[in-house]
Tab-separated table of C-alpha atoms in Angstrom:
chain	number	residue	atom	x	y	z
A	149	MET	CA	-59.380	-11.075	161.588
A	150	ALA	CA	-62.348	-12.796	163.197
A	151	VAL	CA	-62.369	-10.282	166.075
A	152	SER	CA	-62.168	-7.224	163.815
A	153	ILE	CA	-64.836	-8.437	161.400
A	154	SER	CA	-67.206	-9.473	164.205
A	155	SER	CA	-66.700	-6.125	165.950
A	156	GLY	CA	-67.460	-4.255	162.738
A	157	THR	CA	-70.689	-6.202	162.336
A	158	ASP	CA	-71.612	-5.394	165.945
A	159	ALA	CA	-71.201	-1.688	165.135
A	160	ILE	CA	-73.611	-1.740	162.201
A	161	ILE	CA	-76.068	-4.003	164.061
A	162	SER	CA	-76.144	-1.425	166.868
A	163	ALA	CA	-77.440	1.097	164.348
A	164	PHE	CA	-79.768	-1.343	162.569
A	165	PRO	CA	-80.982	-4.021	165.038
A	166	LEU	CA	-82.969	-5.739	162.259
A	167	LEU	CA	-79.657	-7.215	161.058
A	168	VAL	CA	-79.138	-9.317	164.192
A	169	PRO	CA	-80.287	-12.632	162.582
A	170	TYR	CA	-77.818	-12.089	159.729
A	171	ARG	CA	-74.736	-11.493	161.888
A	172	THR	CA	-72.741	-14.540	160.746
A	173	ALA	CA	-73.744	-14.112	157.096
A	174	ILE	CA	-72.543	-10.505	157.154
A	175	ASP	CA	-69.229	-11.575	158.699
A	176	LEU	CA	-68.583	-14.176	156.013
A	177	GLY	CA	-69.694	-11.851	153.223
A	178	VAL	CA	-67.247	-9.157	154.328
A	179	LEU	CA	-64.478	-11.726	154.770
A	180	PHE	CA	-64.721	-13.410	151.372
A	181	GLY	CA	-66.546	-10.798	149.293
A	182	LEU	CA	-64.507	-7.762	150.345
A	183	LEU	CA	-61.275	-8.316	152.244
A	184	MET	CA	-60.015	-11.464	150.539
A	185	LEU	CA	-60.754	-10.174	147.041
A	186	ILE	CA	-59.144	-6.782	147.695
A	187	ASN	CA	-55.965	-8.393	149.004
A	188	LEU	CA	-55.831	-10.828	146.105
A	189	ARG	CA	-55.775	-7.738	143.874
A	190	GLY	CA	-52.551	-6.527	145.487
A	191	ILE	CA	-51.177	-4.333	148.288
A	192	ARG	CA	-51.273	-1.034	146.384
A	193	GLU	CA	-54.961	-1.365	145.557
A	194	SER	CA	-55.882	-2.392	149.101
A	195	SER	CA	-53.962	0.475	150.716
A	196	THR	CA	-55.775	3.001	148.492
A	197	VAL	CA	-59.164	1.643	149.541
A	198	PHE	CA	-58.284	1.771	153.249
A	199	VAL	CA	-57.097	5.392	153.493
A	200	PHE	CA	-60.401	7.272	153.449
A	201	PRO	CA	-62.305	5.183	156.059
A	202	THR	CA	-59.339	5.545	158.417
A	203	TYR	CA	-59.328	9.337	158.275
A	204	GLY	CA	-63.120	9.401	158.475
A	205	PHE	CA	-63.118	7.304	161.649
A	206	ILE	CA	-60.406	9.360	163.367
A	207	PHE	CA	-62.207	12.593	162.522
A	208	GLY	CA	-65.543	11.271	163.826
A	209	ILE	CA	-64.157	9.940	167.114
A	210	LEU	CA	-62.190	13.116	167.829
A	211	ILE	CA	-65.329	15.197	167.244
A	212	LEU	CA	-67.310	12.845	169.507
A	213	VAL	CA	-64.732	13.129	172.276
A	214	ALA	CA	-64.487	16.906	171.913
A	215	VAL	CA	-68.271	17.392	172.090
A	216	GLY	CA	-68.559	14.979	175.024
A	217	VAL	CA	-65.793	16.670	177.003
A	218	TYR	CA	-67.327	20.085	176.288
A	219	GLN	CA	-70.697	18.903	177.588
A	220	ALA	CA	-69.014	17.451	180.671
A	221	LEU	CA	-67.181	20.715	181.422
A	222	ALA	CA	-70.374	22.684	180.815
A	223	GLY	CA	-72.255	20.487	183.262
A	224	ARG	CA	-74.597	19.055	180.670
A	225	GLY	CA	-75.747	15.492	180.246
A	226	ALA	CA	-75.464	12.624	182.671
A	227	PHE	CA	-72.888	12.334	185.389
A	228	LEU	CA	-71.412	9.558	187.483
A	229	PRO	CA	-73.729	8.994	190.471
A	230	PRO	CA	-71.921	9.296	193.818
A	231	ALA	CA	-73.531	6.042	194.981
A	232	SER	CA	-71.764	4.128	192.205
A	233	MET	CA	-68.399	5.269	193.563
A	234	LYS	CA	-68.862	3.053	196.605
A	235	PHE	CA	-66.838	-0.069	196.038
A	236	ALA	CA	-66.231	-3.149	198.161
A	237	TRP	CA	-62.984	-4.965	197.549
A	238	ASP	CA	-63.319	-8.722	197.443
A	239	GLY	CA	-62.278	-11.652	195.281
A	240	PHE	CA	-65.085	-11.214	192.766
A	241	ALA	CA	-64.325	-7.507	192.325
A	242	LEU	CA	-60.642	-8.258	191.748
A	243	PHE	CA	-61.559	-10.912	189.188
A	244	ALA	CA	-63.827	-8.454	187.356
A	245	ILE	CA	-61.103	-5.794	187.285
A	246	LEU	CA	-58.493	-8.222	185.991
A	247	ARG	CA	-60.861	-9.495	183.308
A	248	ALA	CA	-61.672	-5.939	182.223
A	249	PHE	CA	-57.956	-5.135	182.182
A	250	ALA	CA	-57.294	-8.151	179.944
A	251	SER	CA	-60.019	-7.091	177.518
A	252	GLY	CA	-58.883	-3.465	177.482
A	253	CYS	CA	-55.293	-4.414	176.687
A	254	SER	CA	-56.417	-5.879	173.385
A	255	SER	CA	-57.331	-2.366	172.200
A	256	MET	CA	-53.634	-1.473	172.334
A	257	THR	CA	-52.662	-4.110	169.804
A	258	GLY	CA	-52.105	-3.378	166.141
A	259	VAL	CA	-49.256	-0.888	166.529
A	260	GLU	CA	-46.855	-3.768	165.853
A	261	ALA	CA	-47.998	-3.707	162.227
A	262	ILE	CA	-45.805	-0.627	161.704
A	263	SER	CA	-42.660	-2.393	162.872
A	264	ASN	CA	-43.549	-5.389	160.686
A	265	GLY	CA	-43.909	-3.162	157.615
A	266	VAL	CA	-40.902	-0.827	157.955
A	267	THR	CA	-39.619	-1.859	154.520
A	268	MET	CA	-42.839	-0.537	152.913
A	269	PHE	CA	-42.132	3.057	154.028
A	270	GLN	CA	-40.473	5.599	151.777
A	271	PRO	CA	-36.823	6.439	152.548
A	272	PRO	CA	-35.669	7.011	155.204
A	273	GLU	CA	-37.754	3.987	156.209
A	274	VAL	CA	-36.800	3.776	159.893
A	275	GLU	CA	-37.310	7.489	160.538
A	276	ASN	CA	-40.695	7.559	158.795
A	277	ALA	CA	-41.809	4.451	160.682
A	278	ARG	CA	-40.730	6.039	163.982
A	279	LYS	CA	-42.744	9.181	163.249
A	280	THR	CA	-45.769	7.131	162.220
A	281	ILE	CA	-45.802	5.006	165.360
A	282	PHE	CA	-45.400	8.137	167.517
A	283	ILE	CA	-48.392	9.801	165.818
A	284	MET	CA	-50.416	6.590	166.118
A	285	ALA	CA	-49.621	6.311	169.831
A	286	MET	CA	-50.712	9.909	170.406
A	287	ILE	CA	-53.995	9.421	168.526
A	288	LEU	CA	-54.655	6.115	170.278
A	289	GLY	CA	-53.997	7.582	173.726
A	290	LEU	CA	-56.207	10.600	173.053
A	291	MET	CA	-59.151	8.567	171.761
A	292	PHE	CA	-58.841	5.791	174.330
A	293	GLY	CA	-58.556	8.194	177.255
A	294	GLY	CA	-61.383	10.428	176.031
A	295	ILE	CA	-63.789	7.543	175.382
A	296	THR	CA	-63.006	5.941	178.749
A	297	PHE	CA	-63.682	9.234	180.533
A	298	LEU	CA	-66.997	9.644	178.719
A	299	TYR	CA	-68.018	6.050	179.530
A	300	MET	CA	-67.602	6.886	183.198
A	301	ARG	CA	-69.267	10.268	182.778
A	302	TYR	CA	-72.413	8.747	181.295
A	303	HIS	CA	-72.269	5.629	183.472
A	304	LEU	CA	-72.730	3.302	180.490
A	305	LEU	CA	-73.155	-0.449	180.917
A	306	PRO	CA	-72.991	-3.273	178.357
A	307	GLN	CA	-76.235	-4.105	176.556
A	308	ALA	CA	-77.180	-6.926	174.210
A	309	ASN	CA	-76.788	-6.105	170.500
A	310	GLN	CA	-75.622	-2.605	171.387
A	311	THR	CA	-71.980	-1.600	171.564
A	312	MET	CA	-70.711	0.778	174.213
A	313	LEU	CA	-69.538	3.223	171.555
A	314	SER	CA	-72.978	3.343	169.962
A	315	GLN	CA	-74.515	4.075	173.374
A	316	LEU	CA	-72.009	6.873	173.866
A	317	ALA	CA	-72.646	8.350	170.421
A	318	PHE	CA	-76.396	8.243	171.009
A	319	ALA	CA	-76.057	9.908	174.427
A	320	ILE	CA	-73.830	12.725	173.142
A	321	LEU	CA	-74.969	13.310	169.563
A	322	GLY	CA	-78.535	11.999	169.653
A	323	HIS	CA	-80.296	9.817	167.089
A	324	ASN	CA	-79.402	11.747	163.927
A	325	TRP	CA	-77.037	11.564	160.952
A	326	SER	CA	-73.958	12.061	163.148
A	327	PHE	CA	-74.848	8.941	165.137
A	328	TYR	CA	-75.023	6.889	161.941
A	329	TYR	CA	-71.784	8.468	160.736
A	330	ILE	CA	-69.986	7.231	163.861
A	331	GLN	CA	-71.444	3.736	163.486
A	332	PHE	CA	-70.711	3.505	159.781
A	333	THR	CA	-67.088	4.677	160.048
A	334	THR	CA	-66.583	2.399	163.067
A	335	MET	CA	-67.858	-0.514	161.022
A	336	LEU	CA	-65.492	0.302	158.153
A	337	ILE	CA	-62.406	0.797	160.315
A	338	LEU	CA	-63.002	-2.465	162.151
A	339	TYR	CA	-63.514	-4.362	158.921
A	340	LEU	CA	-60.364	-2.858	157.495
A	341	ALA	CA	-58.423	-3.555	160.705
A	342	ALA	CA	-58.617	-7.208	159.704
A	343	ASN	CA	-56.312	-6.318	156.831
A	344	THR	CA	-53.418	-6.246	159.305
A	345	ALA	CA	-53.478	-10.044	159.295
A	346	TYR	CA	-53.352	-10.100	155.491
A	347	ASN	CA	-50.291	-7.858	155.556
A	348	GLY	CA	-48.477	-9.959	158.142
A	349	LEU	CA	-49.401	-13.633	158.019
A	350	PRO	CA	-49.050	-14.566	154.303
A	351	PRO	CA	-45.449	-13.206	154.132
A	352	LEU	CA	-44.680	-14.993	157.408
A	353	LEU	CA	-46.104	-18.240	156.038
A	354	SER	CA	-43.959	-17.813	152.928
A	355	LEU	CA	-40.809	-17.500	155.059
A	356	MET	CA	-41.771	-20.577	157.051
A	357	ALA	CA	-42.464	-22.442	153.808
A	358	ARG	CA	-39.016	-21.556	152.449
A	359	ASP	CA	-37.478	-22.866	155.659
A	360	GLY	CA	-39.482	-26.078	155.321
A	361	TYR	CA	-41.889	-25.635	158.232
A	362	MET	CA	-45.006	-25.066	156.091
A	363	PRO	CA	-46.135	-26.480	152.738
A	364	ARG	CA	-44.091	-25.103	149.857
A	365	TYR	CA	-47.086	-23.784	147.929
A	366	LEU	CA	-47.469	-21.023	150.556
A	367	ALA	CA	-44.196	-19.482	149.341
A	368	ALA	CA	-45.453	-19.005	145.784
A	369	ARG	CA	-46.711	-15.613	144.591
A	370	GLY	CA	-49.808	-15.223	142.465
A	371	ASP	CA	-50.436	-13.200	139.321
A	372	ARG	CA	-50.625	-9.973	141.344
A	373	LEU	CA	-47.322	-10.741	143.110
A	374	VAL	CA	-49.097	-11.450	146.393
A	375	PHE	CA	-49.061	-14.669	148.385
A	376	SER	CA	-52.438	-15.793	147.091
A	377	ASN	CA	-52.358	-19.222	148.737
A	378	GLY	CA	-51.618	-17.707	152.138
A	379	ILE	CA	-54.419	-15.165	151.711
A	380	VAL	CA	-56.949	-17.869	150.846
A	381	LEU	CA	-55.782	-20.117	153.700
A	382	LEU	CA	-56.009	-17.253	156.200
A	383	SER	CA	-59.541	-16.417	155.031
A	384	ILE	CA	-60.700	-20.022	155.420
A	385	VAL	CA	-59.291	-20.326	158.956
A	386	ALA	CA	-60.866	-16.999	159.993
A	387	ALA	CA	-64.209	-18.186	158.606
A	388	MET	CA	-63.935	-21.360	160.684
A	389	PHE	CA	-63.504	-19.283	163.855
A	390	ILE	CA	-66.418	-17.020	162.954
A	391	LEU	CA	-68.671	-20.028	162.392
A	392	ALA	CA	-67.469	-21.832	165.531
A	393	TYR	CA	-68.175	-18.815	167.779
A	394	SER	CA	-71.128	-17.412	165.779
A	395	GLY	CA	-69.334	-14.084	165.484
A	396	ASN	CA	-69.302	-13.530	169.274
A	397	THR	CA	-66.653	-10.871	169.831
A	398	GLY	CA	-66.453	-11.501	173.569
A	399	HIS	CA	-65.344	-15.102	173.056
A	400	LEU	CA	-63.131	-14.465	170.042
A	401	ILE	CA	-61.211	-11.707	171.784
A	402	SER	CA	-60.005	-14.193	174.408
A	403	LEU	CA	-58.154	-16.131	171.718
A	404	TYR	CA	-56.873	-12.978	170.093
A	405	ALA	CA	-55.560	-11.213	173.181
A	406	LEU	CA	-53.768	-14.241	174.614
A	407	GLY	CA	-52.024	-15.040	171.338
A	408	VAL	CA	-50.993	-11.443	170.738
A	409	PHE	CA	-49.533	-10.771	174.168
A	410	LEU	CA	-47.769	-14.113	174.240
A	411	SER	CA	-46.070	-13.086	170.998
A	412	PHE	CA	-45.235	-9.694	172.498
A	413	THR	CA	-43.624	-11.372	175.512
A	414	ILE	CA	-41.492	-13.633	173.329
A	415	ALA	CA	-40.446	-10.716	171.101
A	416	LYS	CA	-39.504	-8.442	174.002
A	417	THR	CA	-37.566	-11.221	175.731
A	418	GLY	CA	-35.728	-11.886	172.481
A	419	MET	CA	-34.789	-8.216	172.229
A	420	VAL	CA	-33.330	-8.287	175.751
A	421	ILE	CA	-31.156	-11.236	174.728
A	422	HIS	CA	-30.215	-9.418	171.527
A	423	TRP	CA	-29.040	-6.280	173.325
A	424	ARG	CA	-27.030	-8.313	175.835
A	425	ARG	CA	-25.245	-10.093	173.010
A	426	GLU	CA	-24.578	-6.976	170.932
A	427	ARG	CA	-23.558	-4.704	173.836
A	428	GLY	CA	-23.518	-1.615	171.655
A	429	THR	CA	-23.825	2.018	172.717
A	430	GLY	CA	-26.561	2.432	175.333
A	431	TRP	CA	-27.504	-1.242	175.267
A	432	GLN	CA	-28.374	-1.215	178.978
A	433	ILE	CA	-31.168	1.341	178.474
A	434	ARG	CA	-32.536	-0.547	175.484
A	435	ALA	CA	-32.429	-3.841	177.352
A	436	LEU	CA	-34.153	-2.239	180.356
A	437	ILE	CA	-36.967	-0.831	178.194
A	438	ASN	CA	-37.533	-4.168	176.467
A	439	GLY	CA	-37.300	-5.973	179.802
A	440	ILE	CA	-40.029	-3.788	181.296
A	441	GLY	CA	-42.140	-4.484	178.218
A	442	ALA	CA	-41.560	-8.232	178.521
A	443	VAL	CA	-42.580	-8.272	182.192
A	444	THR	CA	-45.677	-6.148	181.513
A	445	THR	CA	-46.891	-8.280	178.627
A	446	ALA	CA	-46.137	-11.464	180.589
A	447	ILE	CA	-48.384	-10.209	183.396
A	448	VAL	CA	-51.136	-9.572	180.829
A	449	VAL	CA	-50.709	-13.123	179.474
A	450	ILE	CA	-51.120	-14.597	182.952
A	451	ILE	CA	-54.180	-12.453	183.671
A	452	ILE	CA	-55.844	-13.399	180.385
A	453	ALA	CA	-55.016	-17.080	180.799
A	454	VAL	CA	-56.590	-17.127	184.280
A	455	THR	CA	-59.581	-14.821	183.856
A	456	LYS	CA	-60.609	-15.963	180.379
A	457	PHE	CA	-59.586	-19.590	180.441
A	458	ILE	CA	-63.128	-20.946	180.180
A	459	TYR	CA	-64.086	-18.325	177.568
A	460	GLY	CA	-61.692	-19.667	174.938
A	461	ALA	CA	-58.183	-18.992	176.239
A	462	TRP	CA	-57.746	-22.726	176.796
A	463	LEU	CA	-57.850	-23.253	173.030
A	464	VAL	CA	-54.692	-21.181	172.543
A	465	ALA	CA	-52.902	-23.152	175.256
A	466	VAL	CA	-53.791	-26.354	173.399
A	467	ALA	CA	-53.289	-25.056	169.849
A	468	ILE	CA	-49.764	-23.666	170.253
A	469	PRO	CA	-48.115	-27.019	171.160
A	470	LEU	CA	-50.100	-28.720	168.391
A	471	LEU	CA	-48.981	-26.125	165.840
A	472	ILE	CA	-45.342	-26.509	166.895
A	473	ALA	CA	-45.646	-30.296	166.521
A	474	MET	CA	-47.201	-29.829	163.076
A	475	PHE	CA	-44.395	-27.482	161.961
A	476	ARG	CA	-41.744	-29.966	163.076
A	477	LYS	CA	-43.516	-32.837	161.333
A	478	ILE	CA	-43.674	-30.872	158.065
A	479	TYR	CA	-39.990	-30.054	158.404
A	480	ARG	CA	-39.093	-33.716	158.963
A	481	HIS	CA	-41.186	-34.660	155.925
A	482	TYR	CA	-39.231	-32.305	153.680
A	483	GLN	CA	-35.967	-33.504	155.172
A	484	GLU	CA	-36.877	-37.120	154.367
A	485	MET	CA	-37.861	-36.140	150.821
A	486	ARG	CA	-34.572	-34.281	150.398
A	487	GLU	CA	-32.630	-37.370	151.449
A	488	GLN	CA	-34.603	-39.584	149.087
A	489	LEU	CA	-34.018	-37.258	146.130
A	490	ARG	CA	-30.365	-36.512	146.868
A	491	LEU	CA	-27.871	-37.932	144.366
A	492	PRO	CA	-24.851	-39.770	145.750
A	493	ARG	CA	-21.742	-37.580	145.608
A	494	GLU	CA	-19.810	-40.178	143.663
A	495	SER	CA	-22.289	-39.890	140.774
A	496	TYR	CA	-21.470	-36.202	140.173
A	497	GLY	CA	-19.556	-35.838	136.919
A	498	SER	CA	-19.067	-39.567	136.570
A	499	GLY	CA	-20.563	-39.629	133.119
A	500	SER	CA	-22.469	-42.801	133.934
A	501	ARG	CA	-25.323	-41.549	131.799
A	502	ARG	CA	-24.386	-40.818	128.217
A	503	HIS	CA	-26.857	-39.253	125.827
A	504	PRO	CA	-26.553	-38.669	122.109
A	505	ALA	CA	-25.353	-35.207	121.210
A	506	GLY	CA	-27.997	-32.914	119.764
A	507	ARG	CA	-27.813	-30.153	117.242
A	508	ASN	CA	-28.860	-27.425	119.693
A	509	LEU	CA	-27.488	-26.353	123.041
A	510	VAL	CA	-30.332	-25.870	125.515
A	511	VAL	CA	-29.948	-24.432	129.026
A	512	VAL	CA	-32.639	-25.599	131.451
A	513	PRO	CA	-32.516	-23.795	134.844
A	514	VAL	CA	-33.099	-26.115	137.800
A	515	ALA	CA	-33.255	-25.422	141.530
A	516	GLY	CA	-30.790	-28.207	142.292
A	517	VAL	CA	-29.384	-31.492	141.095
A	518	ASN	CA	-31.364	-34.457	142.412
A	519	ARG	CA	-32.928	-37.688	141.228
A	520	VAL	CA	-35.926	-35.893	139.751
A	521	VAL	CA	-33.681	-33.753	137.527
A	522	GLU	CA	-31.587	-36.750	136.589
A	523	ASN	CA	-34.603	-38.808	135.552
A	524	THR	CA	-36.171	-35.923	133.642
A	525	TRP	CA	-33.488	-36.006	130.931
A	526	PRO	CA	-33.523	-36.953	128.131
A	527	MET	CA	-36.933	-38.266	127.053
A	528	PRO	CA	-39.573	-35.889	128.556
A	529	VAL	CA	-37.571	-32.702	128.101
A	530	LEU	CA	-36.179	-33.715	124.717
A	531	SER	CA	-39.609	-34.557	123.345
A	532	LEU	CA	-40.951	-31.267	124.632
A	533	LEU	CA	-38.133	-29.280	123.021
A	534	LYS	CA	-38.593	-31.057	119.687
A	535	SER	CA	-42.275	-30.169	119.700
A	536	LEU	CA	-41.546	-26.434	119.863
A	537	PRO	CA	-41.787	-24.515	116.549
A	538	CYS	CA	-38.390	-22.850	117.071
A	539	MET	CA	-36.673	-26.222	117.232
C-alpha cells in the first residue's frame, strides 16, 4: 500500500512540481480520505470505482507505446548513442545490474491477487480466473516490454521529482493534454493498486484471528459486511511506513519486494510438496513448474536481500521473526484463557446449580459452555429478560 500510494503521488508531482512539499500530506490524504473510506463502504462499491481508471490507464499506456514504437521505426526522436553501448564488466556493474533486476521484479507482482480472489469470479470461477490471469500477463508483458524498449531508445536516466514514465511521455507526446492524461491515469492506477492489500490482508487477518493467532476483533465484520477492524489496522500501519520513509518509493520498495518474493518462494515450495503428496495425473509436470518458480523467486529474494539490505531490506529480516513470535504469543494467550474458562468435565449435567423454574422457556445461543456462560445465569440474563416488554 505504501509503495503504490507513494508511486501515485510521484506521478502527479512529476506533472505539477509545486506539490513536492506536500508529498507526505497527499499520501496520507489518499490513504485515509479515499482508499480506507471506499473499502469501509464495501467490496461492490470499491470495485465499481476502480474499473474506469484501470481501462483509462491501459488505453493510455498502449497508445504511448504504439506512438513511441512508430517514431522509433520511422527514425524520429532520440536514439541510443553508440558510445553508451560500451560496457566494462566489474563488481560495481554487476551490483548495479542485480539491484536493477531486484527493483524491476517488483513490477511483476500483483498478479497473485487473481488467485487469491478466485471465489469472487462468476461461475465457472476457475476458468474465468485462468482467462483473466492470461489476459493480464499478456497486457503486462506488452506494456513492460514496450516501455523498457522506449527507455533505451530515448536513453532516459532517473531525475529528482520526475518519474521515468513522465520523462518518456514528455519525450514522445510533448507537453500537452496527452502528457497530463498519462500522468493522471498513472496516478489513479497506482493509488488504486493499493486496494489489492485491502482485498487480501483483512480476510487473512480474520482467518488468523479465528485460529487464535491474531486478536479476535479482527475476525468481526462491520455494518457493510467487511472486516472493518482489519481495514483500519492496515491503513494505520501503512501510514506509519509512509511517515517513517517520507513517502520515498525507492526505500519502501525494498521492503515490499523482499516480502512479496519471500512469500512467493514459500508458496511455490509448498505447491511442490503438495503435488508430491497427491501424485495425481501429470503431477511431475506441475511439480516441475512450481519448482522452477520456487528457485527463480528464491534467487530474487537473495539478490534483493544482498543489494538492498542497507536500503530497508534488513527491516523485513528483523520483522518476520518478531511477527512469528508475536503470533505464537497471542496463540498461547488464548490457549491459557481457554484453559481458565473451561468447565471441568465432571460438572457437565451434574445439576449442581439449581435455579427456580420460570414461566417462559428462553433459548440463549452461546458459542460454548464455559465458566463465563455458567456465571452469567441466572441473575444478569434473568433481569434482562424480565425488563423486556414481551416478557
